[in-house]
Amino acid sequence: MRGRHYATVIIVLLAIAATAAARRTKYECDPGDRATLLAVKAAFGNASYFQSWTPDFPCCKWIGAWCDESASPYTLRRIVALSFLRDDSLVGPLPGDAIAGLTALRQLILIHVPGVNGTIPRALTRIPSLSWIDIEYTGMSGPVPSFLSELTALSYLRLAFSAFTGEIPASLADLPNLSFLDLGRNHLTGRIPQRLLSKASDAPWLTLCLSHNNLSGTIPAEFAAVNFWTFDLSHNAFTGDASLLFGLNKSLSTLNLSRNAFSFNLSAVQLPNQLVSLDLSHNDIYGVLPPQVVNMQSLNVSYNRLSGTVPTGGSMHCTTRACAELRFLPANDHRLHETSSPPAVLGKSFLCELTGLTDLGLPFNSFMGTIPESLADLPNLSYLDLGRNHLTAHWPHPATAPQQ
């Protein structure tokens, strides 16, 4: 009996000790990581951002430092993410040598820290686990470094809203896991590397954003085999044929090619089934609108050389999400011309089914026929511009017109 009693006591004591150890280590990070974080703090001149980074406060609770929550409760935790968000007190270059001491780091995030400047430090390549880099709204500049291709675990790279210059390094195409690349809102020049993102061509949510730069040239032919989810080349100087991006069975959901000099026949393309947002405005695109545009949530084809009729019918009904969310259909000055006889462009078209439509502008075109009375049934329509067309009928009775 006495032996059994002692065994029970030992088991209870071990359980208490284990619970105490778990509580003690829950917010305790690895001592080496703790020292590295303090070195990062010192490199930024002990800025006010680091007020919580004190010796008497558990380092896993320090603002911007994230520990591995999947680790055993009985082990010291490694720092896996480091973030600097919305702070003006951080001033100076990114302390790469200090950050490189966080050898288990997976994510590095800097957003809205305008005082952080300089170039991307090569020391980051000493962190093999780094898979996520998000640097935006900073004062950082210089080229997008080719040595980023050494981070073979990298799947997410956003260097946006900063002052990066030069060309997109071709070596980024060697990253086997890169499926999200956003280099928008910088001062980049040159062409798109031919094999960019091709190694992750079938990854879900494959995203490429290069908007608002000074890029030029054509879309690489290799992109015809890449299954993008989001694709944005807006506000650049691209030319040539972009029809290779389209295809009925592609996963493309959002496509923005606006404000370039693309030229291709829109009549010859099939819009992807999943495409919900399409902006082709301010290009040199010709042909007619594909019938699938009736399923768009957002459509802008203004300032092109399109012709033909506005498609009718489609699957858009007032109970669908697409119908409810399509709010603005700008089509001014894209030179749509009615070719049928008698014309019925604004007759029983899909416009009458867009119960979420608030703004409709179709000026400076060649629409003919009558203004459909069914437009007056749109409950949210508050702006209507049909000027500079060839419409012959008057607006429906005032009692049925939009009241806004």
XYZ file of N, CA and C in Angstrom, residues 3 6 11 23 47 53 93 95 126 163 175 212 235 242 249 297 311 321 404:
57
model
N 3.893 1.587 -1.064
C 4.549 1.777 -2.357
C 3.608 2.391 -3.380
N 3.246 6.079 -2.624
C 4.399 6.860 -3.090
C 4.348 7.064 -4.607
N 3.549 10.673 -9.289
C 2.818 11.018 -10.516
C 2.197 12.406 -10.402
N 3.505 26.305 -18.339
C 3.149 27.712 -18.124
C 4.373 28.608 -18.270
N 13.770 52.652 -30.801
C 12.603 53.467 -31.155
C 11.412 53.121 -30.271
N 9.372 45.654 -25.654
C 10.529 44.762 -25.716
C 11.429 45.015 -24.502
N 18.072 52.018 -42.144
C 18.027 50.825 -42.995
C 17.572 49.593 -42.234
N 17.955 46.310 -40.564
C 19.157 45.667 -40.001
C 19.233 44.190 -40.374
N 20.457 34.360 -45.457
C 20.953 33.419 -44.451
C 19.806 32.811 -43.633
N 10.165 52.663 -53.498
C 10.921 53.374 -54.534
C 11.945 52.462 -55.190
N 12.591 30.633 -58.587
C 12.005 30.296 -57.289
C 10.915 29.243 -57.483
N 1.520 50.261 -62.114
C 2.085 51.566 -61.793
C 3.611 51.537 -61.725
N -1.290 50.609 -65.811
C -0.455 51.808 -65.699
C 1.018 51.508 -65.978
N -2.531 40.565 -75.768
C -2.741 40.023 -74.421
C -3.787 38.920 -74.410
N -11.344 27.789 -69.516
C -11.136 26.953 -68.332
C -10.025 27.455 -67.421
N -18.812 41.213 -62.381
C -19.150 42.062 -61.248
C -18.604 43.469 -61.469
N -23.835 42.997 -75.272
C -24.435 41.662 -75.148
C -25.677 41.674 -74.269
N -25.073 37.062 -56.741
C -24.070 37.936 -56.129
C -23.521 38.922 -57.156
N -33.464 59.655 -57.293
C -32.301 60.278 -56.676
C -31.865 61.500 -57.471
